[in-house]
Short mmCIF file of C-alpha atoms and ligand atoms in Angstrom, two decimals:
data_model
loop_
_atom_site.label_atom_id
_atom_site.label_comp_id
_atom_site.label_asym_id
_atom_site.label_seq_id
_atom_site.Cartn_x
_atom_site.Cartn_y
_atom_site.Cartn_z
CA MET S 29 -14.21 -32.36 -4.93
CA ILE S 30 -13.27 -30.81 -8.25
CA GLU S 31 -10.26 -29.03 -9.66
CA GLY S 32 -10.39 -25.50 -10.95
CA ILE S 33 -8.44 -22.27 -11.38
CA ILE S 34 -8.83 -19.10 -9.34
CA ILE S 35 -9.70 -16.42 -11.88
CA LYS S 36 -10.46 -13.54 -9.52
CA GLY S 37 -10.17 -12.68 -5.86
CA ILE S 38 -12.22 -9.97 -4.18
CA SER S 39 -11.61 -9.46 -0.47
CA SER S 40 -11.90 -12.96 0.98
CA PHE S 41 -13.86 -14.45 -1.93
CA TYR S 42 -12.20 -16.40 -4.68
CA TYR S 43 -13.89 -17.13 -7.99
CA VAL S 44 -12.93 -20.57 -9.21
CA LYS S 45 -13.54 -21.71 -12.77
CA THR S 46 -13.87 -25.43 -13.40
CA PRO S 47 -13.21 -27.24 -16.72
CA ASP S 48 -16.94 -27.16 -17.57
CA ASN S 49 -16.78 -23.33 -17.41
CA HIS S 50 -18.73 -23.13 -14.19
CA ILE S 51 -17.71 -20.40 -11.75
CA TYR S 52 -17.93 -21.01 -8.02
CA GLU S 53 -17.69 -18.33 -5.37
CA CYS S 54 -15.35 -19.83 -2.81
CA LYS S 55 -13.93 -19.15 0.60
CA ALA S 56 -10.58 -20.54 1.62
CA ARG S 57 -10.35 -23.06 4.44
CA GLY S 58 -9.33 -21.46 7.73
CA ILE S 59 -6.21 -23.59 7.85
CA PHE S 60 -4.67 -21.53 5.03
CA ARG S 61 -4.79 -18.36 7.08
CA LYS S 62 -3.16 -20.11 10.01
CA GLU S 63 -0.38 -21.36 7.80
CA LYS S 64 -0.12 -17.93 6.15
CA ILE S 65 -0.88 -19.31 2.70
CA ILE S 66 -2.88 -16.88 0.64
CA PRO S 67 -4.63 -18.28 -2.41
CA ALA S 68 -3.71 -16.30 -5.54
CA VAL S 69 -5.24 -15.74 -8.94
CA GLY S 70 -3.86 -18.42 -11.25
CA ASP S 71 -3.75 -21.04 -8.50
CA ARG S 72 -4.94 -24.50 -9.41
CA VAL S 73 -7.15 -25.58 -6.54
CA ILE S 74 -9.34 -28.42 -5.32
CA ILE S 75 -12.76 -27.22 -4.22
CA ASP S 76 -15.70 -28.65 -2.41
CA THR S 77 -18.88 -27.26 -3.98
CA LYS S 78 -22.48 -26.72 -2.95
CA PRO S 79 -25.53 -26.70 -5.25
CA ASP S 80 -25.81 -22.91 -4.96
CA ASP S 81 -22.47 -22.44 -6.79
CA THR S 82 -20.52 -21.56 -3.69
CA GLY S 83 -17.63 -23.62 -2.43
CA THR S 84 -14.61 -24.05 -0.26
CA ILE S 85 -11.00 -24.17 -1.38
CA CYS S 86 -9.60 -27.29 0.25
CA LYS S 87 -6.24 -27.55 -1.41
CA ILE S 88 -3.87 -25.40 -3.44
CA LEU S 89 -1.93 -27.51 -5.94
CA GLU S 90 1.79 -26.98 -6.26
CA ARG S 91 2.69 -23.66 -7.90
CA ASP S 92 5.05 -23.37 -10.88
CA ASN S 93 5.83 -19.85 -9.69
CA TYR S 94 4.40 -17.07 -7.59
CA LEU S 95 4.69 -13.30 -7.89
CA ILE S 96 4.07 -11.25 -4.79
CA ARG S 97 3.01 -8.08 -6.48
CA PRO S 98 0.57 -8.38 -7.95
CA PRO S 99 -0.09 -11.71 -6.22
CA VAL S 100 -0.45 -14.27 -9.02
CA ALA S 101 0.57 -17.87 -9.53
CA ASN S 102 1.46 -20.12 -12.44
CA ILE S 103 2.10 -17.58 -15.16
CA ASN S 104 4.51 -18.29 -17.99
CA LEU S 105 4.82 -14.92 -19.69
CA ALA S 106 5.00 -11.41 -18.28
CA ILE S 107 4.10 -8.48 -20.52
CA ILE S 108 5.60 -5.50 -18.80
CA VAL S 109 3.76 -2.46 -20.03
CA PHE S 110 5.13 1.05 -19.78
CA SER S 111 4.12 4.05 -21.87
CA PHE S 112 6.46 6.35 -23.76
CA THR S 113 4.67 9.27 -22.17
CA MET S 114 1.64 10.02 -19.98
CA PRO S 115 2.88 8.75 -17.65
CA GLU S 116 6.59 9.14 -18.41
CA PRO S 117 8.45 5.84 -18.07
CA ASN S 118 10.24 5.23 -14.78
CA VAL S 119 13.09 3.02 -15.99
CA ASN S 120 14.20 2.10 -12.51
CA LEU S 121 10.75 0.69 -11.79
CA LEU S 122 10.86 -1.16 -15.12
CA ASP S 123 14.28 -2.63 -14.25
CA ARG S 124 13.02 -3.67 -10.84
CA PHE S 125 10.16 -5.49 -12.42
CA LEU S 126 12.51 -7.21 -14.86
CA VAL S 127 14.69 -8.39 -11.98
CA THR S 128 11.65 -9.86 -10.23
CA ILE S 129 10.66 -11.68 -13.41
CA GLU S 130 14.21 -12.97 -13.98
CA LYS S 131 14.38 -14.21 -10.42
CA ASN S 132 11.19 -16.19 -10.96
CA ASP S 133 12.43 -17.62 -14.25
CA ILE S 134 9.48 -16.24 -16.16
CA GLU S 135 9.80 -15.03 -19.75
CA ALA S 136 9.51 -11.26 -20.02
CA CYS S 137 8.37 -9.14 -22.93
CA ILE S 138 8.46 -5.36 -22.70
CA THR S 139 5.63 -3.47 -24.31
CA LEU S 140 6.06 0.26 -24.80
CA ASN S 141 2.64 1.74 -25.36
CA LYS S 142 1.33 5.11 -26.61
CA ALA S 143 3.77 4.99 -29.53
CA ASP S 144 1.45 7.49 -31.21
CA LEU S 145 2.54 10.15 -28.73
CA VAL S 146 6.33 9.86 -28.90
CA ASP S 147 8.89 11.27 -31.28
CA PRO S 148 11.02 8.74 -33.15
CA GLN S 149 14.33 9.64 -31.49
CA ILE S 150 13.14 9.10 -27.93
CA ARG S 151 11.43 5.94 -29.03
CA GLU S 152 14.53 4.47 -30.64
CA LYS S 153 16.66 5.25 -27.62
CA MET S 154 14.32 3.44 -25.26
CA VAL S 155 13.95 0.44 -27.56
CA ALA S 156 17.73 0.23 -28.02
CA ILE S 157 18.36 0.06 -24.26
CA TYR S 158 16.09 -2.93 -23.75
CA GLU S 159 16.79 -4.78 -26.98
CA GLY S 160 20.45 -4.26 -26.14
CA ALA S 161 19.81 -5.90 -22.79
CA GLY S 162 18.40 -8.92 -24.62
CA TYR S 163 14.69 -8.35 -24.14
CA ASP S 164 11.89 -8.67 -26.60
CA VAL S 165 10.40 -5.19 -27.07
CA ILE S 166 7.09 -4.42 -28.77
CA CYS S 167 5.99 -0.84 -29.45
CA THR S 168 2.24 -0.47 -29.43
CA SER S 169 -0.54 2.04 -29.77
CA THR S 170 -4.19 1.39 -29.14
CA LYS S 171 -4.93 4.49 -31.22
CA THR S 172 -3.11 3.46 -34.42
CA GLU S 173 -3.18 -0.29 -33.65
CA GLU S 174 0.56 -0.48 -34.19
CA GLY S 175 2.03 -3.63 -32.63
CA ILE S 176 -1.31 -5.08 -31.53
CA ALA S 177 -1.14 -8.07 -33.90
CA LYS S 178 2.42 -8.79 -32.81
CA LEU S 179 1.46 -8.65 -29.15
CA LYS S 180 -1.54 -10.88 -29.75
CA GLU S 181 0.65 -13.47 -31.47
CA LYS S 182 2.85 -13.53 -28.38
CA LEU S 183 -0.08 -14.36 -26.07
CA LYS S 184 -1.34 -17.37 -27.96
CA ASP S 185 -1.61 -20.44 -25.70
CA ARG S 186 0.24 -18.83 -22.80
CA ILE S 187 -0.80 -17.69 -19.34
CA THR S 188 0.22 -14.07 -19.41
CA ILE S 189 0.28 -11.31 -16.87
CA PHE S 190 -0.04 -7.67 -17.94
CA ALA S 191 1.76 -5.58 -15.37
CA GLY S 192 2.95 -2.00 -15.19
CA PRO S 193 2.12 1.39 -13.68
CA SER S 194 -1.38 2.81 -13.64
CA GLY S 195 -2.48 4.64 -16.78
CA VAL S 196 -0.01 3.10 -19.23
CA GLY S 197 -2.79 1.28 -21.09
CA LYS S 198 -2.79 -2.33 -19.88
CA SER S 199 -6.58 -2.66 -20.00
CA SER S 200 -6.76 -0.70 -23.28
CA LEU S 201 -4.29 -3.13 -24.88
CA LEU S 202 -6.30 -6.12 -23.72
CA ASN S 203 -9.48 -4.56 -25.12
CA ALA S 204 -7.67 -4.06 -28.44
CA ILE S 205 -6.52 -7.69 -28.44
CA GLN S 206 -9.98 -8.98 -27.65
CA PRO S 207 -12.72 -6.36 -27.98
CA GLY S 208 -15.31 -8.51 -26.20
CA LEU S 209 -13.49 -8.11 -22.92
CA SER S 210 -14.80 -4.54 -22.50
CA LEU S 211 -12.47 -3.77 -19.63
CA GLN S 212 -12.90 -0.43 -18.00
CA THR S 213 -10.18 2.05 -18.88
CA GLY S 214 -9.40 5.36 -17.26
CA GLU S 215 -9.17 8.85 -18.58
CA LEU S 216 -5.74 10.12 -17.82
CA SER S 217 -5.81 13.20 -15.66
CA LEU S 218 -3.90 15.71 -17.73
CA LYS S 219 -2.73 17.67 -14.76
CA ALA S 220 -1.13 14.83 -12.86
CA GLU S 221 -0.25 12.83 -15.99
CA ARG S 222 -0.73 9.78 -13.85
CA GLY S 223 -3.19 6.97 -13.92
CA LYS S 224 -5.86 6.68 -11.28
CA HIS S 225 -6.05 2.92 -10.83
CA THR S 226 -9.02 2.13 -12.97
CA THR S 227 -8.47 -1.61 -12.69
CA ARG S 228 -8.97 -2.59 -9.07
CA HIS S 229 -8.51 -6.31 -8.99
CA VAL S 230 -6.52 -9.01 -10.71
CA GLU S 231 -8.52 -11.04 -13.17
CA LEU S 232 -7.69 -14.02 -15.36
CA MET S 233 -9.51 -14.06 -18.69
CA GLU S 234 -9.54 -16.56 -21.53
CA LEU S 235 -8.58 -15.49 -25.04
CA ASP S 236 -10.34 -16.67 -28.21
CA ILE S 237 -6.95 -17.37 -29.82
CA GLY S 238 -6.08 -19.74 -26.96
CA GLY S 239 -4.39 -18.99 -23.68
CA SER S 240 -5.39 -16.59 -20.95
CA VAL S 241 -4.40 -13.17 -19.70
CA LEU S 242 -4.33 -11.46 -16.36
CA ASP S 243 -5.18 -7.80 -16.20
CA THR S 244 -3.82 -6.22 -13.03
CA PRO S 245 -4.04 -2.84 -11.29
CA GLY S 246 -1.04 -0.61 -11.86
CA PHE S 247 1.76 -0.44 -9.33
CA SER S 248 3.92 2.58 -8.58
CA SER S 249 6.59 0.92 -6.48
CA LEU S 250 7.98 -2.56 -6.11
CA ASP S 251 9.72 -4.05 -3.11
CA MET S 252 12.74 -6.08 -3.94
CA VAL S 253 12.26 -9.82 -4.01
CA ASP S 254 14.57 -11.92 -1.93
CA ILE S 255 17.81 -11.71 -3.87
CA GLU S 256 21.34 -12.19 -2.62
CA GLU S 257 23.92 -9.57 -3.38
CA GLU S 258 26.05 -11.91 -5.46
CA GLU S 259 22.99 -13.10 -7.35
CA LEU S 260 21.96 -9.68 -8.64
CA THR S 261 24.49 -9.70 -11.50
CA TYR S 262 22.68 -12.65 -13.06
CA MET S 263 19.37 -10.77 -13.08
CA PHE S 264 20.79 -8.38 -15.68
CA PRO S 265 21.09 -10.57 -18.81
CA GLU S 266 23.38 -8.15 -20.64
CA PHE S 267 26.03 -8.42 -17.86
CA GLU S 268 26.41 -12.08 -18.65
CA GLY S 269 29.38 -12.75 -20.88
CA PHE S 270 31.27 -9.81 -19.38
CA THR S 271 31.43 -10.61 -15.66
CA GLN S 272 34.00 -13.38 -16.08
CA ASN S 273 36.42 -10.74 -17.34
CA CYS S 274 36.23 -8.69 -14.15
CA ARG S 275 39.55 -8.94 -12.34
CA PHE S 276 37.99 -10.18 -9.12
CA LYS S 277 35.83 -13.22 -8.81
CA GLY S 278 32.54 -12.17 -7.22
CA CYS S 279 33.08 -8.56 -8.37
CA ARG S 280 30.10 -6.37 -7.40
CA HIS S 281 31.00 -3.89 -10.17
CA LEU S 282 31.10 -1.13 -7.62
CA ASN S 283 34.58 0.21 -6.78
CA GLU S 284 36.68 -2.78 -7.72
CA PRO S 285 39.58 -2.10 -10.09
CA GLN S 286 39.51 -3.56 -13.61
CA CYS S 287 35.80 -4.17 -13.62
CA GLU S 288 34.64 -5.27 -17.06
CA ILE S 289 31.05 -4.11 -16.42
CA LYS S 290 32.17 -0.59 -15.63
CA SER S 291 34.30 -0.40 -18.74
CA ARG S 292 31.40 -1.68 -20.88
CA VAL S 293 29.22 1.05 -19.37
CA ALA S 294 31.91 3.60 -20.25
CA SER S 295 31.98 2.36 -23.85
CA GLN S 296 28.15 2.42 -23.87
CA GLU S 297 27.81 -1.28 -24.62
CA ILE S 298 25.84 -1.52 -21.39
CA ALA S 299 23.25 1.24 -20.93
CA ALA S 300 24.08 3.66 -18.13
CA SER S 301 20.47 3.62 -16.90
CA ARG S 302 20.60 -0.15 -16.49
CA TYR S 303 23.85 0.04 -14.56
CA ASP S 304 22.33 2.78 -12.37
CA SER S 305 19.39 0.50 -11.61
CA TYR S 306 21.83 -2.28 -10.76
CA LEU S 307 23.64 0.00 -8.30
CA LEU S 308 20.43 1.18 -6.69
CA LEU S 309 19.22 -2.36 -6.18
CA LEU S 310 22.59 -3.52 -4.89
CA LYS S 311 22.56 -0.75 -2.32
CA GLU S 312 19.05 -1.68 -1.27
CA ILE S 313 19.99 -5.32 -0.83
CA GLN S 314 23.08 -4.41 1.17
CA GLU S 315 21.05 -2.16 3.45
CA GLN S 316 18.43 -4.83 4.01
CA ARG S 317 21.14 -7.29 5.01
CA ARG S 318 22.34 -4.96 7.71
CA TYR S 319 19.20 -5.45 9.78
N1 LIG E 21 -2.58 8.19 -26.86
C1 LIG E 21 -2.78 6.97 -26.38
N2 LIG E 21 -3.54 6.79 -25.27
C2 LIG E 21 -3.73 5.53 -24.82
C3 LIG E 21 -3.16 4.40 -25.45
N3 LIG E 21 -3.51 3.30 -24.74
C4 LIG E 21 -4.28 3.71 -23.73
N4 LIG E 21 -4.42 5.06 -23.75
C5 LIG E 21 -5.16 5.89 -22.78
O1 LIG E 21 -4.51 5.82 -21.51
C6 LIG E 21 -5.45 5.90 -20.45
C7 LIG E 21 -5.25 4.79 -19.45
O2 LIG E 21 -5.52 3.54 -20.04
P1 LIG E 21 -5.88 2.22 -19.20
O3 LIG E 21 -6.00 1.11 -20.22
O4 LIG E 21 -7.01 2.45 -18.29
O5 LIG E 21 -4.54 2.04 -18.35
P2 LIG E 21 -4.19 0.87 -17.29
O6 LIG E 21 -2.76 0.57 -17.49
O7 LIG E 21 -5.14 -0.25 -17.44
O8 LIG E 21 -4.38 1.60 -15.89
P3 LIG E 21 -4.78 0.96 -14.44
O9 LIG E 21 -5.94 0.05 -14.63
O10 LIG E 21 -5.11 2.14 -13.59
O11 LIG E 21 -3.57 0.24 -13.94
C8 LIG E 21 -6.82 5.90 -21.13
O12 LIG E 21 -7.28 7.23 -21.20
C9 LIG E 21 -6.55 5.36 -22.50
O13 LIG E 21 -7.47 5.83 -23.48
C10 LIG E 21 -2.36 4.62 -26.63
O14 LIG E 21 -1.82 3.72 -27.25
N5 LIG E 21 -2.21 5.92 -27.04
MG1 LIG E 22 -6.43 -1.17 -16.13
ZN1 LIG E 23 32.94 -6.09 -12.15
#
């Protein structure tokens, strides 16, 4: 019995790396399926090994956290990658992802890639929204290498997930950070301006500077994590500090009179797009509750 970390999962096989850098191809014990526990990349596990480098996952050690999509465990930093263009950023999807990360108490850093393709005004506007919301924002380009050193610094000694839509440049950024990785990247189809899911599985890779990174396939939608209506406010960091001035305790910032959030949106201290995302998510949560 030895301990290791799941670094990759392909169909029902899990690749487990042990401290001596050995990789075992493992199957999970049947009991997991019965209990509906699915091993995830990043899981610390106890395996039973055979001389032919195969093994069985006998136990999943307690998780620090777990993201459903993509399914990963035990990360401590999320780099949320969107591109300024090709594909155009879907801010609602970005806000959804941020809410998921907040809910899981994981540190988030927003990386806006393809800075080489955007004009300065659009760029500043986007950066202002998210810096204004209290997030760390890094603008990058794998073509000009802008921001790559800064991003790399951020990853040192952490377990980081790279997540974002297909085609935004997640794998390209990781290749720029550590050229030896040689991850496959996709040509963007000019007509659709969308990515084609070049990365097909989640993989955990070690970095020379210390720490490890997870490259993941792009996602184009994100189901809401289990969040209560009254909890949603706290998933928008920039609302904090204002909500206590709403007239009603437990204000949903919807139609209530004297809502501080709404007046801060009107005075542009809170970005309208962020408030719109809040409303969309609130509606979704309320609808889910009805069933
Ligand atoms: N102009 C420009 N193109 C970039 C940049 N970064 C990546 N690309 C291009 O964008 C396309 C998609 O890059 P990938 O790294 O495969 O994107 P991905 O996010 O890994 O996509 P999936 O694996 O499908 O989720 C490729 O054609 C890259 O060459 C950048 O900074 N500037
Ligand atoms: Mg990729
Ligand atoms: Zn309010």
